[in-house]
Tab-separated table of C-alpha atoms in Angstrom:
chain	number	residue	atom	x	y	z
J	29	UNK	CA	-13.230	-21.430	-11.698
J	30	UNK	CA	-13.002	-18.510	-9.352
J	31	UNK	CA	-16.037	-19.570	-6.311
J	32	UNK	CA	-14.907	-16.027	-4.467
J	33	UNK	CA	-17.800	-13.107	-4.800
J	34	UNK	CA	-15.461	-10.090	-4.711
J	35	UNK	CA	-13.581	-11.779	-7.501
J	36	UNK	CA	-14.915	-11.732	-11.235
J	37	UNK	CA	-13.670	-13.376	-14.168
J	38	UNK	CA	-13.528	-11.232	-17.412
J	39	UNK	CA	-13.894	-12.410	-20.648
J	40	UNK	CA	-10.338	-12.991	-21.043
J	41	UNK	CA	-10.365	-15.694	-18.714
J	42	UNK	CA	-8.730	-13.396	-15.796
J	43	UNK	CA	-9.941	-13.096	-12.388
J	44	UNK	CA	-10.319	-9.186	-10.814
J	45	UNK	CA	-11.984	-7.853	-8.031
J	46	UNK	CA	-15.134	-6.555	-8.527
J	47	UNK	CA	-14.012	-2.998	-8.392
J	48	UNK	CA	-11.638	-3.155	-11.167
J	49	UNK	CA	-13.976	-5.852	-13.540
J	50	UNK	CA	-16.266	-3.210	-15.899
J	51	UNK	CA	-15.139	0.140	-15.870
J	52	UNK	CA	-12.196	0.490	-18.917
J	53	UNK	CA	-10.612	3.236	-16.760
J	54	UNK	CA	-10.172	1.113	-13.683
J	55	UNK	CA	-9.423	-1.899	-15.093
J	56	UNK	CA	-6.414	-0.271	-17.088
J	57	UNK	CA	-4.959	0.664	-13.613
J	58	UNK	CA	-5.418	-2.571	-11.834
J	59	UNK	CA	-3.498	-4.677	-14.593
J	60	UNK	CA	-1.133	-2.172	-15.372
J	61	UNK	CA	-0.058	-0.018	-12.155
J	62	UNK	CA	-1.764	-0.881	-8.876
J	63	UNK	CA	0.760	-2.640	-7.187
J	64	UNK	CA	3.704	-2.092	-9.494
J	65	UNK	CA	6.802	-1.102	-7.688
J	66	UNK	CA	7.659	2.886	-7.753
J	67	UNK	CA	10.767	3.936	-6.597
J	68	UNK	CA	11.750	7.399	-8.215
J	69	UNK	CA	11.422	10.389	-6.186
J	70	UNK	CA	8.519	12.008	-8.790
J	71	UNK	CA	6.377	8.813	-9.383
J	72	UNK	CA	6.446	8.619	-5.490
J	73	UNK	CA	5.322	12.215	-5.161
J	74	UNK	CA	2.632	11.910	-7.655
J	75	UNK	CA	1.114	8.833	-5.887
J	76	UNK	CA	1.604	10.678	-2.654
J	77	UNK	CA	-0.046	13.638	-3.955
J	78	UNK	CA	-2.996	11.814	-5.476
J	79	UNK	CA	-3.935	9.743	-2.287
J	80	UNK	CA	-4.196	13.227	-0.247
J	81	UNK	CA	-6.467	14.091	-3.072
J	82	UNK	CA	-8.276	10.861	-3.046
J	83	UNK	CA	-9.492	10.934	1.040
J	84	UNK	CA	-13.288	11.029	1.269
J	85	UNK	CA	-13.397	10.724	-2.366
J	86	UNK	CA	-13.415	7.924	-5.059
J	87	UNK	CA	-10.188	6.388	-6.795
J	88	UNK	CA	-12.214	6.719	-10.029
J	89	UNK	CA	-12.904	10.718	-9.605
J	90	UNK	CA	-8.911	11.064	-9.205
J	91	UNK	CA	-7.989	8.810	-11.807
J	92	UNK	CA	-10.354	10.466	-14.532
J	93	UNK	CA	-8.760	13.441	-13.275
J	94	UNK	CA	-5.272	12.495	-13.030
J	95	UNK	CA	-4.047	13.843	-16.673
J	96	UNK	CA	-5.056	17.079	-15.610
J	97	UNK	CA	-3.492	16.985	-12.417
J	98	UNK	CA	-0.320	16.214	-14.337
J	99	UNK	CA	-0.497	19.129	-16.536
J	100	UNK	CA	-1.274	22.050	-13.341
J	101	UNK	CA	1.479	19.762	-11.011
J	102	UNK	CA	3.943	19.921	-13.535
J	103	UNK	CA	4.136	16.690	-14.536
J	104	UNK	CA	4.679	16.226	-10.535
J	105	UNK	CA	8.030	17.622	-10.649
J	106	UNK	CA	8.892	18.561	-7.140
J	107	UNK	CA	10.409	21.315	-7.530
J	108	UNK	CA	8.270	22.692	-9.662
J	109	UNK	CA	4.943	22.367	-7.213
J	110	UNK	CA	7.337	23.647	-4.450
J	111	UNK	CA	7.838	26.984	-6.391
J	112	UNK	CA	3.821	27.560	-7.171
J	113	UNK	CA	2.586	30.575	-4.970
J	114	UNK	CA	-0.674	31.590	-3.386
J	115	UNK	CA	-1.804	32.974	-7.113
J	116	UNK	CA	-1.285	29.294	-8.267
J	117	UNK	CA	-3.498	27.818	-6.105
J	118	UNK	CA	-6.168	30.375	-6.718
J	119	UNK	CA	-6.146	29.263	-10.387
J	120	UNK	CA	-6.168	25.867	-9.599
J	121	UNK	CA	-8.955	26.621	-7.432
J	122	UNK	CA	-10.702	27.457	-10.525
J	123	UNK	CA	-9.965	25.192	-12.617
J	124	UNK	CA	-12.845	22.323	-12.902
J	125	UNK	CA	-11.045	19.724	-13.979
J	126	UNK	CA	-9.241	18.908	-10.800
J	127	UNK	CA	-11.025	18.318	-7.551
J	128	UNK	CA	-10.923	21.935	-5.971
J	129	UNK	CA	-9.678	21.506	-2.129
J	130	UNK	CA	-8.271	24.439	-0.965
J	131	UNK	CA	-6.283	22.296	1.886
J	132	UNK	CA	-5.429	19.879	-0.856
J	133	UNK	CA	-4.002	22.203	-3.262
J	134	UNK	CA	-2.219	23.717	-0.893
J	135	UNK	CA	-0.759	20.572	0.624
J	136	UNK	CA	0.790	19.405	-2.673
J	137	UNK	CA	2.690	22.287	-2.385
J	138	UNK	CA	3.634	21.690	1.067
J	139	UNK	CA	4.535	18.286	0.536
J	140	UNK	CA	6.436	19.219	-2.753
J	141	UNK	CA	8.834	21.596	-0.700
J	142	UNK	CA	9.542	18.877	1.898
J	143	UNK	CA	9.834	16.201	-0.818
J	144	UNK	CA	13.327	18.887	-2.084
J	145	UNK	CA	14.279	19.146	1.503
J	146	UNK	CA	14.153	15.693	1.394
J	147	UNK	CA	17.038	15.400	-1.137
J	148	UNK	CA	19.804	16.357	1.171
J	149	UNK	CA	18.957	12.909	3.364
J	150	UNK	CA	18.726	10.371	0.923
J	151	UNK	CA	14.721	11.169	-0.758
J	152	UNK	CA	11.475	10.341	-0.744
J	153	UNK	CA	11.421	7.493	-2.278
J	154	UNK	CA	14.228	5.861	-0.160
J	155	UNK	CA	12.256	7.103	3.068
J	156	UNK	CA	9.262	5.891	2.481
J	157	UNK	CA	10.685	2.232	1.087
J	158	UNK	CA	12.636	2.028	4.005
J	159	UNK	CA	9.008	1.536	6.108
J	160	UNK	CA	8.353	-1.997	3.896
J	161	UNK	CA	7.110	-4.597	6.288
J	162	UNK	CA	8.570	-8.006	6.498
J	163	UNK	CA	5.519	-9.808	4.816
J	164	UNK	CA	2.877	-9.013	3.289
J	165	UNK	CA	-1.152	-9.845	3.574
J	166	UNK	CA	-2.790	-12.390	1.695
J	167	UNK	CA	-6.294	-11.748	1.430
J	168	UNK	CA	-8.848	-14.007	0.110
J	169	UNK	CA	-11.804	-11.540	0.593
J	170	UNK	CA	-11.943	-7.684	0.511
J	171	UNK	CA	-12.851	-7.827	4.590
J	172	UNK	CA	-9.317	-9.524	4.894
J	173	UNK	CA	-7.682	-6.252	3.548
J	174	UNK	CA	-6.262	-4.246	5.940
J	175	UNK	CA	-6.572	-0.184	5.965
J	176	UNK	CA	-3.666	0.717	8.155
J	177	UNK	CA	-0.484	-1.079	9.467
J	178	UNK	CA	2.588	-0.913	11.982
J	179	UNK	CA	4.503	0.484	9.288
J	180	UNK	CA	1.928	2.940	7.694
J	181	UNK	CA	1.200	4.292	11.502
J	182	UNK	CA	5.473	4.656	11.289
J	183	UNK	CA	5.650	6.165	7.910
J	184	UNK	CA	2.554	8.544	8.703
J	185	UNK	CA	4.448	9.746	11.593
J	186	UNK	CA	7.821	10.188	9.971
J	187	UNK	CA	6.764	12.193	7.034
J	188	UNK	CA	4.715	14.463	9.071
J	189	UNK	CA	8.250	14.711	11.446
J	190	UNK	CA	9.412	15.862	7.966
J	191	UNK	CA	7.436	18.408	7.081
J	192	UNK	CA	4.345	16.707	4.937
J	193	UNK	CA	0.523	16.919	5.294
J	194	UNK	CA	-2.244	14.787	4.345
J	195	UNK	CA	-0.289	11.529	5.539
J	196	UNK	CA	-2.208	10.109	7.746
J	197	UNK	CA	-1.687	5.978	8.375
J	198	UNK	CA	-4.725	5.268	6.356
J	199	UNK	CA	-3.547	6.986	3.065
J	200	UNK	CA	-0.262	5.609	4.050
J	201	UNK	CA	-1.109	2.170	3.467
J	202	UNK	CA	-2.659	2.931	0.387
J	203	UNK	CA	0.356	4.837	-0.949
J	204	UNK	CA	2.085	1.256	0.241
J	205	UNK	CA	-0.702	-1.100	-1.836
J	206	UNK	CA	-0.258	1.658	-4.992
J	207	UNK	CA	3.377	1.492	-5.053
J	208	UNK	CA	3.835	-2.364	-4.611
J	209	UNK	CA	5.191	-1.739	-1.180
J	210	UNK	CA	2.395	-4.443	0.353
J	211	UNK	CA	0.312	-6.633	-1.939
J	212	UNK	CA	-3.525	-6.629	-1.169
J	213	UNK	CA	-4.124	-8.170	-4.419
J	214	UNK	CA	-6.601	-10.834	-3.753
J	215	UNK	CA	-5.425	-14.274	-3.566
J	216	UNK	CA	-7.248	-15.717	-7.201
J	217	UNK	CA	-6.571	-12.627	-8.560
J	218	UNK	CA	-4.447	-12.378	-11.824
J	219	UNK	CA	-2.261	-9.899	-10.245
J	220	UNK	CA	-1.381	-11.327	-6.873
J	221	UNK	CA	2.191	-11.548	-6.900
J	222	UNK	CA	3.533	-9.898	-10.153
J	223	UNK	CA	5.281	-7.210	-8.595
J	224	UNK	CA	8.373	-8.954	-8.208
J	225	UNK	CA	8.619	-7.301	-4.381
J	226	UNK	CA	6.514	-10.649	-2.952
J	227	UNK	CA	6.250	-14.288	-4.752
C-alpha cells in the first residue's frame, strides 16, 4: 500500500505519480517512454526539440501535439529541419496544430544545423551522454526532485558553445529525466529503476 500523496495507485495495482495517474495520454508516456534510455542522434533531437517547445508551457500541450510536430519536423530528421528556410517557418507559424513560437520554430532549425555540425565530432547523442552524472536522485516526494544539476548547468553550457538555443540548465535536466540519463522516478513508483541505466 502506497502511504505517499504524490503517488497513486491505478486500478492495475501500479503506483504513478499523480501527474501521470488519469489522463490516457500521459499515462501512455510515463510507462512507456519517460525515462527510457535514447541514444540515437534523431530521438535525441526530437526530445531536445520538444523541451525548447515545452518551457512555460505544459508537457500535455506538447505531447497532444507531438504527431504533428513530427510530420512539419520531418520526422525530426536533422538534416531535414536544418534545410527549412524563413518560408518554412512562416507556414509553421500558421499552422494551429503546433504551438506557434516564432523563437521556437526558429530554434529547431538552429539547433538542427548544429546537431549536423555535430556529426564531424562524434554527435549529439554521444555529447550530451557524455554529461551523465555519477548517481542519480532518489526522490520519495515531488519536492525531492531536482530542476537543474552540475551536469545540466555543464551540458547547457556546452551545447550553447556549440551552436544550440533554448538549452538552458533547466530544460537540460529535463532532456536528462526524458532520456533516462537521471531517474526522478519516484521511489514507490512502478517505474523507478527500469531503465536499465540505474538499479
Amino acid at each position: 500500500m502506497v502511504s505517499n500523496s504524490d503517488l497513486v495507485v491505478g486500478e492495475d495495482g501500479l503506483a504513478r505519480p499523480v501527474w501521470a495517474a488519469s489522463d490516457p495520454l500521459l499515462r501512455e508516456y510515463y510507462d512507456h517512454e519517460w525515462g527510457v534510455p535514447v541514444r540515437d542522434e534523431t530521438g535525441v533531437f526530437e526530445r531536445v526539440t520538444l523541451e525548447a517547445f515545452q518551457s512555460g508551457l505544459s508537457w500535455r500541450t506538447v505531447l497532444a501535439k507531438r504527431p504533428a510536430f513530427r510530420e512539419v519536423f520531418h520526422g525530426f530528421d536533422p538534416e531535414a529541419v536544418a534545410a527549412m528556410d524563413e518560408r518554412d517557418v512562416e507556414r509553421l507559424m500558421g499552422d494551429a496544430r503546433i504551438i506557434r513560437n516564432r523563437r521556437k520554430i526558429e530554434a529547431a532549425v538552429t539547433n538542427a544545423r548544429a546537431t549536423v555540425d555535430l556529426r564531424a565530432d562524434g554527435g549529439l547523442a554521444e555529447l550530451v551522454w557524455s554529461f551523465m552524472p555519477g548517481s542519480t536522485p532518489r526522490p520519495e516526494r515531488f519536492a525531492d526532485v531536482p530542476t537543474t544539476s552540475d551536469e545540466s548547468r555543464a551540458l547547457s553550457r556546452e551545447l550553447k558553445r556549440r551552436g544550440f538555443v533554448f538549452v538552458g540548465p533547466t530544460t537540460m535536466y529535463a532532456l536528462m529525466e526524458a532520456i533516462g540519463m537521471v531517474d526522478t522516478h519516484l521511489v514507490g513508483s512502478h517505474r523507478r529503476g527500469t531503465s536499465g541505466v540505474w538499479t
